[in-house]
Tab-separated table of C-alpha atoms in Angstrom:
chain	number	residue	atom	x	y	z
A	1	UNK	CA	137.696	-209.351	-44.432
A	2	UNK	CA	135.048	-211.664	-46.146
A	3	UNK	CA	135.017	-213.638	-49.981
A	4	UNK	CA	131.586	-212.916	-50.383
A	5	UNK	CA	128.378	-211.315	-50.516
A	6	UNK	CA	124.474	-212.585	-50.110
A	7	UNK	CA	121.535	-210.837	-52.278
A	8	UNK	CA	118.603	-212.124	-51.637
A	9	UNK	CA	115.832	-210.575	-53.888
A	10	UNK	CA	112.643	-211.463	-52.661
A	11	UNK	CA	109.911	-211.273	-55.364
A	12	UNK	CA	106.085	-212.001	-55.839
A	13	UNK	CA	106.814	-215.056	-57.915
A	14	UNK	CA	109.751	-216.202	-55.968
A	15	UNK	CA	112.644	-215.570	-54.013
A	16	UNK	CA	116.379	-215.654	-55.290
A	17	UNK	CA	119.432	-216.314	-52.756
A	18	UNK	CA	122.221	-215.436	-54.459
A	19	UNK	CA	126.096	-215.531	-53.326
A	20	UNK	CA	128.736	-212.991	-55.489
A	21	UNK	CA	132.734	-212.832	-55.199
A	22	UNK	CA	134.133	-209.269	-54.788
A	23	UNK	CA	133.926	-208.660	-58.130
A	24	UNK	CA	130.433	-209.012	-59.148
A	25	UNK	CA	130.770	-212.680	-60.162
A	26	UNK	CA	127.775	-214.901	-59.374
A	27	UNK	CA	129.509	-217.963	-57.050
A	28	UNK	CA	126.148	-219.708	-56.679
A	29	UNK	CA	122.137	-219.284	-57.145
A	30	UNK	CA	119.126	-220.707	-55.339
A	31	UNK	CA	115.894	-220.096	-55.995
A	32	UNK	CA	111.961	-220.688	-53.920
A	33	UNK	CA	109.000	-221.816	-55.368
A	34	UNK	CA	105.956	-219.664	-55.637
A	35	UNK	CA	104.063	-219.282	-52.782
A	36	UNK	CA	101.111	-217.053	-53.803
A	37	UNK	CA	98.051	-218.001	-52.692
A	38	UNK	CA	94.674	-219.677	-54.503
A	39	UNK	CA	92.272	-216.004	-54.449
A	40	UNK	CA	90.042	-215.791	-51.535
A	41	UNK	CA	88.555	-212.665	-53.499
A	42	UNK	CA	89.629	-211.606	-57.241
A	43	UNK	CA	90.991	-208.456	-55.639
A	44	UNK	CA	92.900	-210.316	-53.084
A	45	UNK	CA	96.346	-211.288	-53.803
A	46	UNK	CA	98.078	-213.034	-50.619
A	47	UNK	CA	101.208	-215.159	-49.526
A	48	UNK	CA	101.896	-217.515	-46.416
A	49	UNK	CA	104.387	-215.284	-44.456
A	50	UNK	CA	105.416	-218.679	-42.446
A	51	UNK	CA	105.973	-220.270	-45.377
A	52	UNK	CA	108.581	-217.215	-46.726
A	53	UNK	CA	110.454	-217.640	-44.089
A	54	UNK	CA	110.503	-221.200	-44.771
A	55	UNK	CA	111.091	-221.138	-48.350
A	56	UNK	CA	113.985	-218.508	-48.524
A	57	UNK	CA	115.843	-220.202	-45.245
A	58	UNK	CA	116.384	-223.472	-47.370
A	59	UNK	CA	117.243	-221.857	-50.161
A	60	UNK	CA	119.896	-219.654	-48.370
A	61	UNK	CA	121.196	-222.997	-47.137
A	62	UNK	CA	120.893	-224.479	-50.609
A	63	UNK	CA	122.540	-221.570	-51.856
A	64	UNK	CA	125.733	-221.901	-49.580
A	65	UNK	CA	126.342	-225.821	-49.828
A	66	UNK	CA	125.970	-225.650	-54.102
A	67	UNK	CA	128.394	-222.763	-53.627
A	68	UNK	CA	130.405	-224.966	-51.378
A	69	UNK	CA	131.304	-221.783	-48.860
A	70	UNK	CA	132.164	-221.661	-45.985
A	71	UNK	CA	129.856	-219.787	-44.250
A	72	UNK	CA	132.464	-217.574	-42.317
A	73	UNK	CA	133.810	-216.252	-45.706
A	74	UNK	CA	130.537	-214.278	-45.998
A	75	UNK	CA	131.263	-210.531	-45.338
A	76	UNK	CA	127.413	-209.657	-45.333
A	77	UNK	CA	123.711	-209.944	-46.637
A	78	UNK	CA	121.772	-207.698	-48.470
A	79	UNK	CA	118.065	-208.622	-48.633
A	80	UNK	CA	115.437	-206.537	-51.456
A	81	UNK	CA	111.747	-207.245	-52.491
A	82	UNK	CA	109.211	-205.442	-54.337
A	83	UNK	CA	107.953	-202.456	-52.173
A	84	UNK	CA	104.365	-202.205	-50.841
A	85	UNK	CA	102.037	-204.591	-50.342
A	86	UNK	CA	102.709	-205.552	-46.448
A	87	UNK	CA	103.529	-207.967	-43.955
A	88	UNK	CA	102.309	-207.365	-40.171
A	89	UNK	CA	102.322	-209.511	-37.725
A	90	UNK	CA	101.371	-209.717	-33.805
A	91	UNK	CA	102.315	-208.211	-30.601
A	92	UNK	CA	104.874	-211.196	-29.970
A	93	UNK	CA	105.782	-211.396	-33.395
A	94	UNK	CA	104.000	-214.501	-34.542
A	95	UNK	CA	101.466	-214.578	-37.254
A	96	UNK	CA	98.118	-213.318	-37.653
A	97	UNK	CA	97.065	-213.369	-41.375
A	98	UNK	CA	98.739	-213.193	-44.752
A	99	UNK	CA	100.457	-211.368	-46.211
A	100	UNK	CA	99.638	-209.382	-49.015
A	101	UNK	CA	101.976	-208.617	-52.712
A	102	UNK	CA	101.601	-205.235	-54.263
A	103	UNK	CA	98.963	-206.245	-56.556
A	104	UNK	CA	96.322	-206.721	-53.941
A	105	UNK	CA	93.759	-203.997	-54.446
A	106	UNK	CA	90.939	-205.148	-51.786
A	107	UNK	CA	91.892	-201.458	-50.858
A	108	UNK	CA	90.417	-199.814	-54.005
A	109	UNK	CA	87.141	-198.295	-52.163
A	110	UNK	CA	89.838	-196.913	-49.111
A	111	UNK	CA	91.288	-194.844	-52.458
A	112	UNK	CA	88.520	-193.891	-53.159
A	113	UNK	CA	86.897	-193.001	-49.684
A	114	UNK	CA	90.530	-190.481	-49.290
A	115	UNK	CA	89.318	-189.188	-52.674
A	116	UNK	CA	86.381	-188.363	-52.029
A	117	UNK	CA	86.873	-186.712	-48.696
A	118	UNK	CA	90.092	-184.756	-49.644
A	119	UNK	CA	92.251	-186.774	-47.678
A	120	UNK	CA	94.270	-188.232	-50.958
A	121	UNK	CA	95.587	-184.587	-52.008
A	122	UNK	CA	97.003	-183.495	-48.223
A	123	UNK	CA	98.346	-188.087	-47.784
A	124	UNK	CA	99.620	-187.434	-51.544
A	125	UNK	CA	101.278	-184.218	-50.275
A	126	UNK	CA	103.279	-185.695	-47.119
A	127	UNK	CA	104.420	-188.956	-49.161
A	128	UNK	CA	105.461	-187.080	-52.441
A	129	UNK	CA	103.781	-189.589	-54.747
A	130	UNK	CA	100.690	-191.069	-55.780
A	131	UNK	CA	99.333	-193.899	-53.562
A	132	UNK	CA	97.076	-196.554	-54.521
A	133	UNK	CA	95.846	-199.148	-52.920
A	134	UNK	CA	98.605	-202.262	-53.189
A	135	UNK	CA	100.452	-199.990	-50.160
A	136	UNK	CA	100.925	-200.624	-46.442
A	137	UNK	CA	98.254	-197.842	-45.113
A	138	UNK	CA	95.884	-198.232	-47.546
A	139	UNK	CA	95.778	-201.965	-46.588
A	140	UNK	CA	95.274	-201.577	-42.710
A	141	UNK	CA	93.128	-199.296	-43.082
A	142	UNK	CA	90.951	-202.169	-45.282
A	143	UNK	CA	91.549	-204.583	-42.383
A	144	UNK	CA	90.654	-202.538	-39.563
A	145	UNK	CA	87.581	-201.507	-41.642
A	146	UNK	CA	86.556	-204.865	-42.409
A	147	UNK	CA	88.874	-207.293	-40.094
A	148	UNK	CA	89.182	-205.941	-37.233
A	149	UNK	CA	89.482	-208.846	-34.878
A	150	UNK	CA	92.666	-209.152	-37.206
A	151	UNK	CA	94.017	-205.249	-37.030
A	152	UNK	CA	93.899	-204.780	-33.373
A	153	UNK	CA	96.378	-207.709	-32.603
A	154	UNK	CA	99.305	-206.014	-35.331
A	155	UNK	CA	102.148	-205.755	-33.293
A	156	UNK	CA	104.454	-204.502	-36.014
A	157	UNK	CA	104.444	-203.689	-39.843
A	158	UNK	CA	106.984	-205.194	-42.260
A	159	UNK	CA	107.404	-205.532	-46.320
A	160	UNK	CA	108.395	-208.490	-47.473
A	161	UNK	CA	112.147	-208.090	-47.612
A	162	UNK	CA	111.778	-206.598	-43.684
A	163	UNK	CA	110.518	-209.973	-42.557
A	164	UNK	CA	113.093	-211.915	-44.017
A	165	UNK	CA	115.649	-209.281	-42.573
A	166	UNK	CA	113.944	-209.474	-39.292
A	167	UNK	CA	114.180	-213.934	-39.421
A	168	UNK	CA	117.696	-213.055	-39.663
A	169	UNK	CA	118.821	-211.071	-37.007
A	170	UNK	CA	115.401	-210.443	-34.537
A	171	UNK	CA	115.713	-206.985	-35.269
A	172	UNK	CA	112.126	-205.169	-36.329
A	173	UNK	CA	113.379	-202.681	-38.870
A	174	UNK	CA	113.535	-201.361	-42.075
A	175	UNK	CA	115.019	-199.055	-44.960
A	176	UNK	CA	114.296	-195.562	-45.645
A	177	UNK	CA	113.835	-196.711	-49.298
A	178	UNK	CA	111.550	-199.361	-48.904
A	179	UNK	CA	109.165	-197.861	-46.451
A	180	UNK	CA	109.428	-194.383	-47.972
A	181	UNK	CA	108.183	-195.477	-51.414
A	182	UNK	CA	105.619	-197.575	-49.922
A	183	UNK	CA	104.409	-193.839	-48.617
A	184	UNK	CA	104.957	-194.385	-44.971
A	185	UNK	CA	107.264	-192.034	-44.369
A	186	UNK	CA	107.153	-187.872	-44.468
A	187	UNK	CA	109.092	-186.802	-47.625
A	188	UNK	CA	110.102	-183.769	-45.819
A	189	UNK	CA	111.424	-184.709	-42.498
A	190	UNK	CA	112.716	-188.407	-43.648
A	191	UNK	CA	110.737	-189.579	-40.891
A	192	UNK	CA	107.589	-191.022	-39.654
A	193	UNK	CA	104.839	-188.170	-39.311
A	194	UNK	CA	101.623	-189.027	-36.941
A	195	UNK	CA	99.452	-186.312	-38.971
A	196	UNK	CA	100.252	-189.414	-41.652
A	197	UNK	CA	98.307	-192.001	-40.432
A	198	UNK	CA	95.820	-190.052	-39.180
A	199	UNK	CA	95.138	-189.039	-42.463
A	200	UNK	CA	95.227	-193.140	-43.120
A	201	UNK	CA	93.124	-194.161	-40.772
A	202	UNK	CA	95.413	-195.814	-38.844
A	203	UNK	CA	96.642	-194.255	-35.616
A	204	UNK	CA	96.647	-196.985	-33.767
A	205	UNK	CA	100.113	-197.747	-36.002
A	206	UNK	CA	102.514	-195.669	-34.457
A	207	UNK	CA	103.911	-197.994	-31.671
A	208	UNK	CA	104.298	-201.135	-34.847
A	209	UNK	CA	106.276	-198.883	-37.031
A	210	UNK	CA	110.031	-200.464	-37.683
A	211	UNK	CA	113.380	-198.894	-36.788
A	212	UNK	CA	114.209	-197.195	-39.912
A	213	UNK	CA	117.737	-197.750	-41.380
A	214	UNK	CA	119.944	-196.792	-44.545
A	215	UNK	CA	120.865	-199.035	-47.168
A	216	UNK	CA	124.398	-199.881	-46.015
A	217	UNK	CA	123.391	-199.542	-42.318
A	218	UNK	CA	123.980	-203.098	-40.495
A	219	UNK	CA	120.934	-203.282	-38.948
A	220	UNK	CA	121.540	-206.473	-36.822
A	221	UNK	CA	123.443	-210.207	-37.202
A	222	UNK	CA	122.710	-213.804	-38.333
A	223	UNK	CA	121.198	-214.552	-34.963
A	224	UNK	CA	122.594	-218.379	-33.495
A	225	UNK	CA	118.452	-219.691	-34.343
A	226	UNK	CA	118.135	-217.881	-38.009
A	227	UNK	CA	122.117	-219.492	-38.422
A	228	UNK	CA	121.676	-223.164	-37.066
A	229	UNK	CA	118.625	-223.086	-40.074
A	230	UNK	CA	120.544	-220.888	-42.472
A	231	UNK	CA	123.477	-222.796	-42.792
A	232	UNK	CA	124.815	-219.095	-42.277
A	233	UNK	CA	127.570	-218.184	-39.517
A	234	UNK	CA	125.706	-216.531	-36.260
A	235	UNK	CA	127.026	-213.189	-36.700
A	236	UNK	CA	127.485	-212.165	-40.030
A	237	UNK	CA	126.447	-208.664	-41.165
A	238	UNK	CA	122.648	-207.483	-42.509
A	239	UNK	CA	121.995	-204.048	-43.834
A	240	UNK	CA	118.792	-202.376	-44.006
A	241	UNK	CA	118.328	-203.221	-48.200
A	242	UNK	CA	115.973	-201.202	-50.743
A	243	UNK	CA	112.946	-201.684	-52.348
A	244	UNK	CA	114.023	-204.009	-55.820
A	245	UNK	CA	113.559	-200.805	-57.980
A	246	UNK	CA	116.714	-199.061	-56.129
A	247	UNK	CA	118.445	-202.102	-56.415
A	248	UNK	CA	118.036	-202.667	-60.289
A	249	UNK	CA	119.686	-198.864	-60.388
A	250	UNK	CA	122.612	-200.482	-58.331
A	251	UNK	CA	123.156	-203.273	-59.375
A	252	UNK	CA	123.364	-201.952	-63.002
A	253	UNK	CA	124.995	-198.718	-61.604
A	254	UNK	CA	123.305	-196.633	-63.357
A	255	UNK	CA	123.963	-193.831	-60.808
A	256	UNK	CA	124.870	-191.087	-63.688
A	257	UNK	CA	123.763	-188.254	-65.252
A	258	UNK	CA	121.399	-188.472	-68.226
A	259	UNK	CA	121.259	-192.355	-67.396
A	260	UNK	CA	117.433	-193.605	-66.621
A	261	UNK	CA	116.696	-197.124	-65.188
A	262	UNK	CA	113.699	-199.224	-66.556
A	263	UNK	CA	113.040	-202.447	-64.729
A	264	UNK	CA	110.854	-204.876	-67.341
A	265	UNK	CA	109.693	-207.542	-64.708
A	266	UNK	CA	106.246	-208.120	-62.941
A	267	UNK	CA	106.321	-204.165	-62.421
A	268	UNK	CA	106.568	-201.747	-65.526
A	269	UNK	CA	109.551	-199.164	-62.900
A	270	UNK	CA	110.808	-196.255	-64.852
A	271	UNK	CA	113.295	-194.016	-62.635
A	272	UNK	CA	115.899	-191.927	-62.808
A	273	UNK	CA	117.784	-189.109	-59.709
A	274	UNK	CA	117.690	-185.963	-58.877
A	275	UNK	CA	117.530	-183.571	-55.402
A	276	UNK	CA	114.266	-182.042	-56.445
A	277	UNK	CA	110.992	-183.556	-55.809
A	278	UNK	CA	108.328	-183.580	-58.877
A	279	UNK	CA	104.638	-183.329	-58.223
A	280	UNK	CA	102.357	-185.960	-60.066
A	281	UNK	CA	104.852	-188.349	-60.234
A	282	UNK	CA	104.421	-192.151	-59.195
A	283	UNK	CA	106.620	-191.329	-56.512
A	284	UNK	CA	110.039	-189.419	-54.959
A	285	UNK	CA	111.193	-191.776	-53.159
A	286	UNK	CA	114.752	-191.785	-50.619
A	287	UNK	CA	117.677	-192.254	-52.720
A	288	UNK	CA	121.378	-193.525	-52.072
A	289	UNK	CA	122.461	-190.490	-51.047
A	290	UNK	CA	120.920	-187.371	-48.504
A	291	UNK	CA	118.806	-184.459	-50.516
A	292	UNK	CA	118.674	-186.799	-53.467
A	293	UNK	CA	115.486	-188.812	-54.463
A	294	UNK	CA	114.237	-191.570	-56.336
A	295	UNK	CA	111.756	-189.700	-59.279
A	296	UNK	CA	109.564	-192.980	-60.599
A	297	UNK	CA	106.749	-193.192	-62.359
A	298	UNK	CA	105.266	-196.660	-62.725
A	299	UNK	CA	102.182	-199.133	-63.154
A	300	UNK	CA	101.356	-202.875	-62.081
A	301	UNK	CA	102.449	-204.787	-64.999
A	302	UNK	CA	105.251	-205.686	-67.540
A	303	UNK	CA	107.483	-209.088	-67.753
A	304	UNK	CA	104.323	-209.976	-65.996
A	305	UNK	CA	102.630	-209.143	-68.918
A	306	UNK	CA	104.922	-211.683	-71.172
A	307	UNK	CA	104.609	-214.168	-67.879
A	308	UNK	CA	100.900	-214.474	-68.755
A	309	UNK	CA	101.152	-214.829	-72.095
A	310	UNK	CA	103.878	-217.600	-71.854
A	311	UNK	CA	101.528	-219.143	-69.914
A	312	UNK	CA	98.339	-219.073	-71.996
A	313	UNK	CA	99.322	-218.148	-75.088
A	314	UNK	CA	102.586	-220.179	-76.019
A	315	UNK	CA	101.520	-223.281	-77.087
A	316	UNK	CA	102.660	-222.927	-80.552
A	317	UNK	CA	106.312	-221.581	-79.467
A	318	UNK	CA	106.753	-224.770	-76.964
A	319	UNK	CA	105.583	-227.229	-79.914
A	320	UNK	CA	107.874	-225.756	-82.380
A	321	UNK	CA	110.724	-225.171	-79.105
A	322	UNK	CA	110.011	-229.324	-78.672
A	323	UNK	CA	110.569	-230.087	-82.663
A	324	UNK	CA	113.598	-228.194	-82.649
A	325	UNK	CA	115.114	-228.934	-79.477
A	326	UNK	CA	115.861	-225.498	-78.675
A	327	UNK	CA	114.121	-222.838	-75.953
A	328	UNK	CA	110.679	-221.562	-76.262
A	329	UNK	CA	112.096	-217.850	-75.678
A	330	UNK	CA	114.428	-217.863	-78.603
A	331	UNK	CA	111.355	-219.158	-80.744
A	332	UNK	CA	109.082	-216.913	-79.129
A	333	UNK	CA	111.711	-213.978	-80.304
A	334	UNK	CA	112.288	-215.121	-83.764
A	335	UNK	CA	108.480	-214.956	-84.082
A	336	UNK	CA	108.698	-211.271	-82.630
A	337	UNK	CA	111.825	-209.841	-85.029
A	338	UNK	CA	109.772	-212.006	-88.019
A	339	UNK	CA	107.147	-209.525	-88.084
A	340	UNK	CA	108.309	-205.435	-89.399
A	341	UNK	CA	106.785	-202.821	-87.613
A	342	UNK	CA	105.841	-200.888	-91.121
A	343	UNK	CA	103.242	-204.246	-91.405
A	344	UNK	CA	101.912	-204.595	-87.728
A	345	UNK	CA	98.764	-204.627	-87.239
A	346	UNK	CA	97.406	-205.792	-84.203
A	347	UNK	CA	97.734	-204.046	-80.719
A	348	UNK	CA	98.048	-205.426	-77.060
A	349	UNK	CA	97.079	-203.049	-73.716
A	350	UNK	CA	99.656	-204.614	-71.255
A	351	UNK	CA	97.367	-204.189	-68.028
A	352	UNK	CA	97.265	-207.780	-66.914
A	353	UNK	CA	97.511	-206.416	-63.499
A	354	UNK	CA	96.932	-203.489	-60.763
A	355	UNK	CA	97.995	-200.319	-60.350
A	356	UNK	CA	97.193	-199.314	-64.199
A	357	UNK	CA	96.797	-196.795	-66.297
A	358	UNK	CA	92.628	-196.881	-64.563
A	359	UNK	CA	91.610	-198.807	-61.790
A	360	UNK	CA	89.470	-200.961	-64.079
A	361	UNK	CA	91.611	-201.332	-66.625
A	362	UNK	CA	92.106	-205.037	-68.736
A	363	UNK	CA	94.913	-206.402	-71.525
A	364	UNK	CA	92.985	-207.010	-74.805
A	365	UNK	CA	94.008	-207.157	-78.000
A	366	UNK	CA	93.048	-205.009	-81.249
A	367	UNK	CA	92.626	-205.544	-84.703
A	368	UNK	CA	92.878	-209.687	-84.911
A	369	UNK	CA	91.115	-210.877	-88.087
A	370	UNK	CA	91.235	-214.353	-89.886
A	371	UNK	CA	94.644	-213.623	-91.731
A	372	UNK	CA	96.860	-212.446	-88.354
A	373	UNK	CA	99.597	-214.718	-87.101
A	374	UNK	CA	101.177	-215.904	-84.296
A	375	UNK	CA	103.772	-213.941	-84.832
A	376	UNK	CA	101.712	-210.750	-84.667
A	377	UNK	CA	100.403	-211.366	-82.064
A	378	UNK	CA	103.744	-211.898	-80.274
A	379	UNK	CA	105.300	-208.590	-81.351
A	380	UNK	CA	102.225	-206.767	-80.196
A	381	UNK	CA	103.053	-207.901	-76.632
A	382	UNK	CA	106.076	-206.903	-76.661
A	383	UNK	CA	105.401	-204.298	-78.439
A	384	UNK	CA	102.398	-203.134	-76.361
A	385	UNK	CA	105.037	-203.604	-72.977
A	386	UNK	CA	107.669	-201.054	-74.224
A	387	UNK	CA	104.735	-198.910	-75.259
A	388	UNK	CA	103.694	-198.717	-71.562
A	389	UNK	CA	107.528	-198.164	-70.486
A	390	UNK	CA	107.533	-194.818	-73.117
A	391	UNK	CA	104.475	-193.938	-71.303
A	392	UNK	CA	106.299	-193.808	-68.245
A	393	UNK	CA	109.459	-192.768	-69.963
A	394	UNK	CA	107.525	-189.745	-71.427
A	395	UNK	CA	106.537	-188.658	-67.779
A	396	UNK	CA	109.470	-188.213	-66.614
A	397	UNK	CA	111.083	-186.777	-69.360
A	398	UNK	CA	108.268	-183.964	-69.585
A	399	UNK	CA	108.818	-183.445	-66.190
A	400	UNK	CA	112.765	-181.912	-67.210
A	401	UNK	CA	114.900	-184.675	-66.662
A	402	UNK	CA	116.692	-185.514	-69.642
A	403	UNK	CA	118.156	-189.074	-70.813
A	404	UNK	CA	120.924	-190.242	-73.175
A	405	UNK	CA	120.514	-193.697	-72.602
A	406	UNK	CA	118.430	-196.370	-70.828
A	407	UNK	CA	119.428	-199.582	-68.152
A	408	UNK	CA	116.876	-201.991	-69.024
A	409	UNK	CA	116.684	-204.737	-65.914
A	410	UNK	CA	114.651	-207.671	-65.792
A	411	UNK	CA	113.559	-210.774	-67.212
A	412	UNK	CA	113.111	-209.307	-70.791
A	413	UNK	CA	115.871	-207.360	-71.070
A	414	UNK	CA	117.932	-210.684	-71.372
A	415	UNK	CA	116.428	-210.603	-74.902
A	416	UNK	CA	118.029	-209.129	-78.267
A	417	UNK	CA	114.572	-208.998	-79.850
A	418	UNK	CA	113.256	-206.755	-76.908
A	419	UNK	CA	116.224	-204.813	-76.112
A	420	UNK	CA	115.615	-203.959	-80.208
A	421	UNK	CA	111.739	-203.262	-79.597
A	422	UNK	CA	112.812	-200.829	-76.469
A	423	UNK	CA	115.744	-199.058	-78.453
A	424	UNK	CA	113.328	-198.060	-81.400
A	425	UNK	CA	110.356	-196.953	-79.513
A	426	UNK	CA	112.331	-195.039	-76.905
A	427	UNK	CA	114.389	-194.060	-79.556
A	428	UNK	CA	117.390	-194.499	-76.884
A	429	UNK	CA	120.474	-197.074	-76.834
A	430	UNK	CA	119.095	-199.496	-74.413
A	431	UNK	CA	122.109	-200.708	-72.249
A	432	UNK	CA	122.326	-204.183	-70.041
A	433	UNK	CA	124.313	-205.626	-67.324
A	434	UNK	CA	126.432	-209.101	-67.402
A	435	UNK	CA	124.455	-210.133	-64.660
A	436	UNK	CA	120.966	-211.833	-64.625
A	437	UNK	CA	120.475	-210.923	-61.372
A	438	UNK	CA	120.666	-207.353	-60.873
A	439	UNK	CA	118.691	-206.773	-58.005
A	440	UNK	CA	120.684	-209.195	-55.702
A	441	UNK	CA	123.976	-207.490	-57.203
A	442	UNK	CA	122.704	-204.673	-56.072
A	443	UNK	CA	121.433	-205.663	-52.269
A	444	UNK	CA	124.713	-207.271	-52.104
A	445	UNK	CA	126.734	-204.020	-52.782
A	446	UNK	CA	124.527	-202.463	-50.384
A	447	UNK	CA	125.731	-205.114	-47.814
A	448	UNK	CA	129.604	-205.234	-49.085
A	449	UNK	CA	129.312	-201.391	-48.328
A	450	UNK	CA	127.968	-201.786	-44.891
A	451	UNK	CA	130.339	-204.495	-44.363
A	452	UNK	CA	133.933	-202.212	-45.483
A	453	UNK	CA	134.152	-204.698	-48.309
A	454	UNK	CA	133.572	-201.353	-50.798
A	455	UNK	CA	134.957	-198.018	-49.476
A	456	UNK	CA	131.314	-196.395	-51.648
A	457	UNK	CA	129.109	-197.206	-54.076
A	458	UNK	CA	131.364	-196.024	-56.998
A	459	UNK	CA	134.086	-198.272	-56.097
A	460	UNK	CA	131.402	-201.410	-55.563
A	461	UNK	CA	130.206	-200.232	-59.406
A	462	UNK	CA	134.276	-200.185	-60.733
A	463	UNK	CA	134.641	-203.677	-59.435
A	464	UNK	CA	131.395	-205.488	-59.610
A	465	UNK	CA	129.445	-203.518	-62.905
A	466	UNK	CA	129.803	-204.849	-65.642
A	467	UNK	CA	127.367	-203.154	-68.895
A	468	UNK	CA	127.027	-204.772	-72.068
A	469	UNK	CA	127.792	-202.930	-75.009
A	470	UNK	CA	124.592	-200.773	-75.900
A	471	UNK	CA	121.456	-202.030	-78.845
A	472	UNK	CA	121.173	-198.532	-80.935
A	473	UNK	CA	118.092	-197.997	-82.221
A	474	UNK	CA	117.023	-198.437	-85.645
A	475	UNK	CA	116.631	-195.189	-86.679
A	476	UNK	CA	114.055	-196.417	-90.384
A	477	UNK	CA	111.867	-197.742	-87.194
A	478	UNK	CA	110.285	-194.430	-86.147
A	479	UNK	CA	108.011	-192.932	-87.469
A	480	UNK	CA	106.123	-196.585	-88.051
A	481	UNK	CA	106.260	-196.291	-83.584
A	482	UNK	CA	105.554	-192.886	-83.408
A	483	UNK	CA	101.915	-193.627	-85.565
A	484	UNK	CA	101.792	-196.578	-83.852
A	485	UNK	CA	102.291	-195.292	-79.946
A	486	UNK	CA	99.860	-192.359	-81.330
A	487	UNK	CA	96.828	-195.613	-82.047
A	488	UNK	CA	97.835	-197.451	-79.168
A	489	UNK	CA	97.178	-194.369	-77.210
A	490	UNK	CA	94.178	-193.477	-79.062
A	491	UNK	CA	92.760	-196.885	-78.684
A	492	UNK	CA	93.159	-196.329	-74.330
A	493	UNK	CA	91.484	-193.097	-74.549
A	494	UNK	CA	88.599	-194.461	-76.299
A	495	UNK	CA	88.661	-197.775	-73.559
A	496	UNK	CA	88.481	-195.416	-70.773
A	497	UNK	CA	85.347	-194.624	-70.944
A	498	UNK	CA	84.419	-198.446	-70.702
A	499	UNK	CA	86.654	-198.301	-68.137
A	500	UNK	CA	84.416	-195.463	-66.256
A	501	UNK	CA	81.370	-197.607	-66.154
A	502	UNK	CA	82.849	-200.793	-64.740
């Protein structure tokens, strides 16, 4: 039996290849650079499909080489990525157009059309969620309406991770969770639906849909061609995998009752699981087990707000970090912690990306004046991100899902300062995982189950998932944060009138 498992976490900023031992320890890892195109239009968020595989294949080989690993010791490979967005290929598997990230919102007019003619409600009833512009159905309809020459060439529709799986195995497949969460299957039948494609207005795509697989199902093995490029052993099993939000839940072992998972990454993801479909949630997607659902409430920006902030406005912190020879993230954490919530005045609306609480929502700072400090601005960004997570977590709570603890994943989960703000805003213990690549670990666990390394998810969690001591909420901050959250909410309500006019 193999000694190692590979988890590939293909993200919108970069893709990471992480090699784990069977106890969940990282043996080696490597990452691709960003492959985001310059925008052709403000509402386009695209990537080069061919470059995706070129970079991923090199990165797989780099991780194997860095770890000094015999490829025959790799028991299996799992791939995860963001859901939604779309990658489509020609009739012979050739690249015919750029791929679209899930933040792409060229299809806003398509969603508006669905809502106007009553189609939206019918689609929502089938997929058990709230469709938005950055999903395969609306994007494909946009191509049909606006670039018909490309649309007519489409021979296969995949999500981001599925394209990597296709290049590894030559098999055209996806998984139930990712395609279901991308609103491409009927959640009642857990299968494709011609009625759904008719409602999207893309019935021609029926024959372009990939094979549906379970997360731990072996969909294929590494081909000789892929082995030569990546350094993998020919015949290495590749499983169906899952969307990154479920992979983070699996990688943090958050399958227990009254446990929520929050992913503070590019997206603001908040999720739990149950045996019921709840109308009005962002999605109720396929879960790990039949008859259960991943109940989600989300928008398209969480840690991406911090990414923007550190790129555009973190010069002061970077200069201090250089002077002190420390990480500028450490300096930012210190600045965030230096602001008592009772004295905070500045608010931040964390809407740097779509989909958001309004189709025209944008990020804003409020209440800045002459004596506003840089520390207050830093604090407002962290607080604003925690507030948008509270907004969604309250939706789940109000839907009847009890919660006693939150497992926080994503880049900001590494910060003690951010963990404390989340704990205080949500009034919940915040647990972290002793693994910085939680999504990759989740996909590696799925590969391990498929390859027979683990008998079950429960055995995998016991061996491979290590939970840190919780960050406990500070009760003395509750009243101040509750009052600030009410004011933050009022600001968004006021801005809605402005957004409506855009």
